[in-house]
mmCIF file of C-alpha atoms in Angstrom:
data_model
loop_
_atom_site.group_PDB
_atom_site.id
_atom_site.type_symbol
_atom_site.label_atom_id
_atom_site.label_comp_id
_atom_site.label_asym_id
_atom_site.label_seq_id
_atom_site.Cartn_x
_atom_site.Cartn_y
_atom_site.Cartn_z
ATOM 1 C CA MET A 1 0.057 0.223 -0.106
ATOM 2 C CA THR A 2 1.782 3.550 -0.575
ATOM 3 C CA GLY A 3 0.019 7.209 0.949
ATOM 4 C CA GLU A 4 -1.265 7.298 4.015
ATOM 5 C CA LEU A 5 -3.711 4.995 5.435
ATOM 6 C CA PRO A 6 -7.231 6.833 7.228
ATOM 7 C CA GLU A 7 -7.894 7.482 10.586
ATOM 8 C CA TYR A 8 -11.233 4.783 10.180
ATOM 9 C CA TYR A 9 -12.651 3.247 7.666
ATOM 10 C CA PHE A 10 -16.316 2.344 7.005
ATOM 11 C CA ARG A 11 -17.861 -0.985 6.035
ATOM 12 C CA VAL A 12 -20.352 -0.891 4.790
ATOM 13 C CA ARG A 13 -23.922 -2.856 5.491
ATOM 14 C CA GLU A 14 -27.600 -3.003 5.036
ATOM 15 C CA ASN A 15 -28.568 0.280 6.476
ATOM 16 C CA GLY A 16 -25.638 1.257 7.891
ATOM 17 C CA ALA A 17 -22.104 0.887 8.479
ATOM 18 C CA VAL A 18 -19.744 -0.948 10.939
ATOM 19 C CA VAL A 19 -16.938 1.667 11.857
ATOM 20 C CA PHE A 20 -13.004 0.739 12.807
ATOM 21 C CA ARG A 21 -10.481 3.174 13.963
ATOM 22 C CA ILE A 22 -7.018 2.558 11.867
ATOM 23 C CA ASP A 23 -3.575 1.835 13.542
ATOM 24 C CA THR A 24 -0.868 1.003 12.311
ATOM 25 C CA GLU A 25 1.748 2.801 14.873
ATOM 26 C CA ASN A 26 2.382 -0.342 16.177
ATOM 27 C CA ARG A 27 5.781 -2.516 17.271
ATOM 28 C CA GLN A 28 4.893 -4.817 13.923
ATOM 29 C CA ARG A 29 3.242 -1.889 11.732
ATOM 30 C CA ARG A 30 0.859 -3.787 10.896
ATOM 31 C CA ILE A 31 -2.476 -2.492 10.124
ATOM 32 C CA ASP A 32 -4.748 -3.135 13.140
ATOM 33 C CA MET A 33 -8.276 -1.860 12.719
ATOM 34 C CA ASP A 34 -10.029 -1.362 16.180
ATOM 35 C CA GLN A 35 -14.221 -1.930 16.451
ATOM 36 C CA ILE A 36 -15.754 1.721 17.833
ATOM 37 C CA ALA A 37 -19.289 1.512 16.556
ATOM 38 C CA VAL A 38 -22.233 0.167 14.570
ATOM 39 C CA ILE A 39 -24.053 2.967 13.022
ATOM 40 C CA ASN A 40 -27.666 2.515 11.391
ATOM 41 C CA ILE A 41 -27.829 5.230 8.497
ATOM 42 C CA ARG A 42 -31.521 5.370 8.651
ATOM 43 C CA ASN A 43 -32.347 6.426 12.121
ATOM 44 C CA GLY A 44 -28.866 8.187 12.405
ATOM 45 C CA GLU A 45 -28.083 6.111 15.941
ATOM 46 C CA VAL A 46 -24.870 5.332 16.157
ATOM 47 C CA LYS A 47 -23.898 2.779 18.488
ATOM 48 C CA PRO A 48 -20.694 2.590 20.704
ATOM 49 C CA HIS A 49 -18.840 -0.804 19.994
ATOM 50 C CA GLY A 50 -18.497 -2.583 23.346
ATOM 51 C CA GLY A 51 -18.944 0.092 25.937
ATOM 52 C CA ARG A 52 -16.249 2.302 24.233
ATOM 53 C CA ASP A 53 -17.446 6.750 24.582
ATOM 54 C CA LEU A 54 -16.910 7.908 21.465
ATOM 55 C CA SER A 55 -14.879 11.556 20.932
ATOM 56 C CA GLU A 56 -16.121 14.703 19.009
ATOM 57 C CA THR A 57 -13.251 13.523 16.468
ATOM 58 C CA ASP A 58 -14.946 10.053 16.547
ATOM 59 C CA MET A 59 -18.623 11.545 16.068
ATOM 60 C CA GLN A 60 -17.865 14.324 13.882
ATOM 61 C CA THR A 61 -16.588 11.599 11.580
ATOM 62 C CA ILE A 62 -18.491 9.780 11.310
ATOM 63 C CA ARG A 63 -21.637 12.466 11.408
ATOM 64 C CA ASP A 64 -19.928 13.715 7.889
ATOM 65 C CA TRP A 65 -19.862 9.639 6.771
ATOM 66 C CA MET A 66 -23.533 9.342 7.166
ATOM 67 C CA ASP A 67 -24.060 12.882 5.560
ATOM 68 C CA ALA A 68 -22.465 11.568 2.463
ATOM 69 C CA ARG A 69 -23.391 8.087 2.707
ATOM 70 C CA GLN A 70 -26.991 9.263 2.066
ATOM 71 C CA ALA A 71 -26.231 12.431 -0.258
ATOM 72 C CA LEU A 72 -24.340 8.860 -2.323
ATOM 73 C CA LEU A 73 -27.937 6.742 -2.166
ATOM 74 C CA ALA A 74 -29.987 9.361 -2.729
ATOM 75 C CA LYS A 75 -27.598 10.080 -6.162
ATOM 76 C CA ARG A 76 -28.012 6.310 -7.108
ATOM 77 C CA ASP A 77 -31.632 6.295 -6.589
ATOM 78 C CA ILE A 78 -32.049 9.383 -8.835
ATOM 79 C CA ASP A 79 -29.597 7.379 -11.186
ATOM 80 C CA ASP A 80 -31.998 3.492 -10.742
ATOM 81 C CA ILE A 81 -35.004 5.848 -12.049
ATOM 82 C CA HIS A 82 -33.184 7.522 -14.993
ATOM 83 C CA ARG A 83 -32.159 4.243 -15.679
ATOM 84 C CA ALA A 84 -35.735 2.740 -15.078
ATOM 85 C CA VAL A 85 -37.213 4.657 -18.195
ATOM 86 C CA ASP A 86 -34.601 4.047 -20.575
ATOM 87 C CA TYR A 87 -35.832 0.611 -19.734
ATOM 88 C CA LEU A 88 -38.801 1.057 -20.274
ATOM 89 C CA ASN A 89 -38.123 3.330 -23.620
ATOM 90 C CA LEU A 90 -35.820 -0.419 -24.604
ATOM 91 C CA THR A 91 -38.916 -2.768 -23.577
ATOM 92 C CA THR A 92 -41.326 -0.453 -25.578
ATOM 93 C CA GLN A 93 -38.581 -1.051 -28.611
ATOM 94 C CA TRP A 94 -38.115 -4.879 -27.819
ATOM 95 C CA ALA A 95 -41.816 -5.154 -28.263
ATOM 96 C CA GLN A 96 -42.459 -3.738 -30.704
ATOM 97 C CA SER A 97 -39.608 -4.825 -33.070
ATOM 98 C CA LYS A 98 -38.220 -8.275 -32.191
ATOM 99 C CA ALA A 99 -40.399 -9.845 -29.354
ATOM 100 C CA SER A 100 -42.461 -13.094 -30.078
ATOM 101 C CA GLU A 101 -45.503 -13.540 -29.822
ATOM 102 C CA GLU A 102 -44.897 -16.010 -27.274
ATOM 103 C CA GLN A 103 -42.557 -13.753 -25.793
ATOM 104 C CA LEU A 104 -44.935 -10.836 -25.452
ATOM 105 C CA GLU A 105 -47.841 -13.638 -23.929
ATOM 106 C CA ASP A 106 -44.318 -13.726 -21.240
ATOM 107 C CA VAL A 107 -44.550 -10.096 -20.198
ATOM 108 C CA THR A 108 -47.304 -8.336 -21.277
ATOM 109 C CA ASP A 109 -49.696 -8.885 -17.789
ATOM 110 C CA ALA A 110 -47.393 -8.109 -15.700
ATOM 111 C CA LEU A 111 -45.685 -5.373 -18.143
ATOM 112 C CA LEU A 112 -49.011 -3.442 -17.617
ATOM 113 C CA LEU A 113 -49.724 -4.412 -13.991
ATOM 114 C CA ALA A 114 -46.983 -2.414 -13.116
ATOM 115 C CA MET A 115 -47.050 0.273 -15.231
ATOM 116 C CA HIS A 116 -51.030 1.245 -14.494
ATOM 117 C CA ASP A 117 -49.231 1.606 -10.865
ATOM 118 C CA LEU A 118 -46.608 3.417 -11.573
ATOM 119 C CA ARG A 119 -49.116 5.899 -13.282
ATOM 120 C CA SER A 120 -51.526 5.641 -11.013
ATOM 121 C CA VAL A 121 -49.157 6.468 -8.101
ATOM 122 C CA LEU A 122 -47.394 9.362 -10.427
ATOM 123 C CA VAL A 123 -50.581 10.875 -11.131
ATOM 124 C CA ARG A 124 -51.529 11.015 -7.609
ATOM 125 C CA LYS A 125 -48.338 11.868 -7.145
ATOM 126 C CA LYS A 126 -48.692 14.990 -9.920
ATOM 127 C CA ALA A 127 -52.515 16.422 -8.510
ATOM 128 C CA ASP A 128 -51.094 16.644 -5.228
ATOM 129 C CA ARG A 129 -48.329 18.572 -6.111
ATOM 130 C CA LEU A 130 -50.008 20.901 -8.442
ATOM 131 C CA MET A 131 -53.021 21.012 -5.593
ATOM 132 C CA LYS A 132 -50.057 22.251 -3.270
ATOM 133 C CA GLU A 133 -48.829 24.856 -5.047
ATOM 134 C CA HIS A 134 -52.155 26.057 -6.271
ATOM 135 C CA LYS A 135 -52.808 26.548 -2.361
ATOM 136 C CA ASP A 136 -49.643 28.684 -2.085
ATOM 137 C CA LYS A 137 -50.730 31.347 -4.640
#
């Protein structure tokens, strides 16, 4: 490894991470990872590991990581939605130009129900936004 290691390491897991403090200042010059906390990104909970007290530096580093992680996840969510729009377009092209009758029979009902459900939600949400906008004026 080249360069200097960070002071903290966050092992990502479902809904959060396990937080380790990195130590290379030991006699063997090996990397020691000391678990200091478990965090839940959804509810903001930080659980110190092993009854330890987290320093203000620990807490600030954890809060900064959580903020950055939430921003990354939000960015990924919207990217996934843009990708879904592309898939819908590709699916339309496939259905129009490449799909066999058997393939269409296999997916048509599922696609129609999913699209109907999505359309219902989008129309309702759009109406809610328009009503709110109208009330705010």
